[in-house]
């Protein structure tokens, strides 16, 4: 990306900045859910008291967090130099707020309806004038009380109080923002509490600093996904969600795991007898009868979990891998039935609608009136609360259901009218420059006719989920929040999005299955409503996926610039714009895959077999022949090419039989090999070079390197025997910049080879980078660092090299952005903070 393009995007980000609504989410106070030492305190005046002569007032906005076990304690305390205290306290037993002066109730009391207290901001104001203390709540006067103050110099504490003789750690679970102090009816200080991090909050009028102990800033909770839990369970796992209890169930071969959002606790129920759960089964929770089920589509069977006996109510007959990967499902209340749509398996995409009645336990295929629902998977489905209407968004499939016949991406929104058995297209989103698909479920919000969904590029293993808010009426959407790392391995991966109405959070769940061994489940939360980035699909259709991923970082970068240079203001409405960790034009955790980009200087006039990035077969004119390879021919060709180019030994017939035809007799396997070898040789003839032959009992490919370029063979030579130096670096970079080895290609026999190739690439790239003279051009350091990030997105040496050399180029802000992106990815991946700060990296 050139500097002009970057400046143009940055300018666009600044323009978008002023289109965003000002939004402050305030300071979150940790309460009884934490031990005393970890509860939150905000001290407005620091070490010196605030002297408020004459009439004065204090106002602030606040709300409570729902679904907590204890609601009691001090909201705010004003303590003067003569140790007189004015306290606002909440008592959960009578659900009442009270103002206390000294040790006496002032009778200034009020209540707030729970719908307002837990779901809206409320404004509380205390005014003192002529020995009269007044209380106003949400614009309504709640009374007056005469009190006599010996002085008007106060220490002001919100939440926990550390002042000697007034120490307390009792505080309700609350959120506070927009604190204002008034003197003689004029605002004297204003703390918007819109900070993103740190233990200091700044007064926007006079620059006074308030100190915070154990802060949890609200804005990041609405913009940054929080990793709550990582669970690894035995066997082929699955999960489902109970929204009423906000409880996630994870089903494993030996146990049922429970995760409660309210306190982030988890527990496991051991099965009385371990069960084998075949790959691809699913789980569903039916709120109607409050029962967990495992769903086995191929057997048209649901098994109910019985907590009393710690077993399933019917035996499993699910030894076969499913033909219905990545289906969509929902429950309709009126007929107490589960509906299952679409899926993929055995080289076919599905658009079946299947129904299981919980009442009759009857399974049937539903005949639906439709012409727009094409066979697909990797779609998002969301239903209304009743389940009478469901929406299906996007996906990948083909018009006729055959994987071999023109598969493509879909960007349509379909509406399923369940009562009338009709599916119709609502609209089609503008097709993006780079494709994307969706997590399996989405959240429908009928109050404003919108939906929330998780989208991601499916052409890479190290993918990322991006939350969007879209319209159910118009083909447009906005990005919301930051991204979630997502290890995507097609049918071995899964992701879903759930809404938690009690705690007002979105829950994202991802899983990846190590087949028949274990399943890793990751649980993330984001406060609702999410912080949104104002980029609609229509406006952004011209950007490639990686650039609107980037724009999610450019807009906050512009916000930072604005925030640092903005004029100070004296009105509460002018709050700062929320800021998220900055991303840059070079995203180390998202290796760029450009299938059409071929290193022309080394492949000019040659056919090519490209295994780095997305697998491609190109003739000398760069026409793609990849589509001529069936899945079997593709795997057969890769086995021969990889075992020739990487090990140099080729592959034996016995190994081919074991991998490709393990379920057939040796005679049938030999016949299959012969037939498919003929087909494969016919395709290679179109390349103008390349012959598969058998030498010393092993199958190998031979070719004229002047006519055919095989990037793995060149890579193997470069990392194993080539002389170190700039020529090797140049050729290596041209190969590995296309991406990691065999994106979107996943075979069990390939895993160790991929790991070996990645390890060799990292070793050589690091050796070349460390061997460069200190005065080498910063560009070569950055290029090598970027190549290292392709294979390891959180490599510390690559981070050091890139940041230092960006600074050498005069781009310190970009270096800081690269560091912040790395820091966030490190935290997401390991669940802990990176140990080094930016200065440590560049020193």
PDB file of C-alpha atoms in Angstrom, residues 8 38 46 79 178 277 364 377 429 431 458 582 626 680 743:
ATOM      1  CA  UNK A   8      -6.477   8.818   1.519  1.00  0.00           C
ATOM      2  CA  UNK A  38      -9.957  -5.625  43.689  1.00  0.00           C
ATOM      3  CA  UNK A  46      -6.536  13.052  44.312  1.00  0.00           C
ATOM      4  CA  UNK A  79     -16.187  14.033  53.161  1.00  0.00           C
ATOM      5  CA  UNK A 178     -20.361  12.407  33.068  1.00  0.00           C
ATOM      6  CA  UNK A 277     -20.069 -38.867  19.455  1.00  0.00           C
ATOM      7  CA  UNK A 364     -39.738 -35.132   8.514  1.00  0.00           C
ATOM      8  CA  UNK A 377     -23.430 -23.903   4.105  1.00  0.00           C
ATOM      9  CA  UNK A 429     -25.752  -7.388  -0.409  1.00  0.00           C
ATOM     10  CA  UNK A 431     -20.603  -8.333  -3.664  1.00  0.00           C
ATOM     11  CA  UNK A 458     -12.817 -18.651   4.792  1.00  0.00           C
ATOM     12  CA  UNK A 582      -5.284   0.564  16.472  1.00  0.00           C
ATOM     13  CA  UNK A 626      -7.150 -26.076 -11.022  1.00  0.00           C
ATOM     14  CA  UNK A 680      -3.828 -36.893 -13.902  1.00  0.00           C
ATOM     15  CA  UNK A 743      -4.274 -22.455   2.445  1.00  0.00           C
TER      16      UNK A 743
END
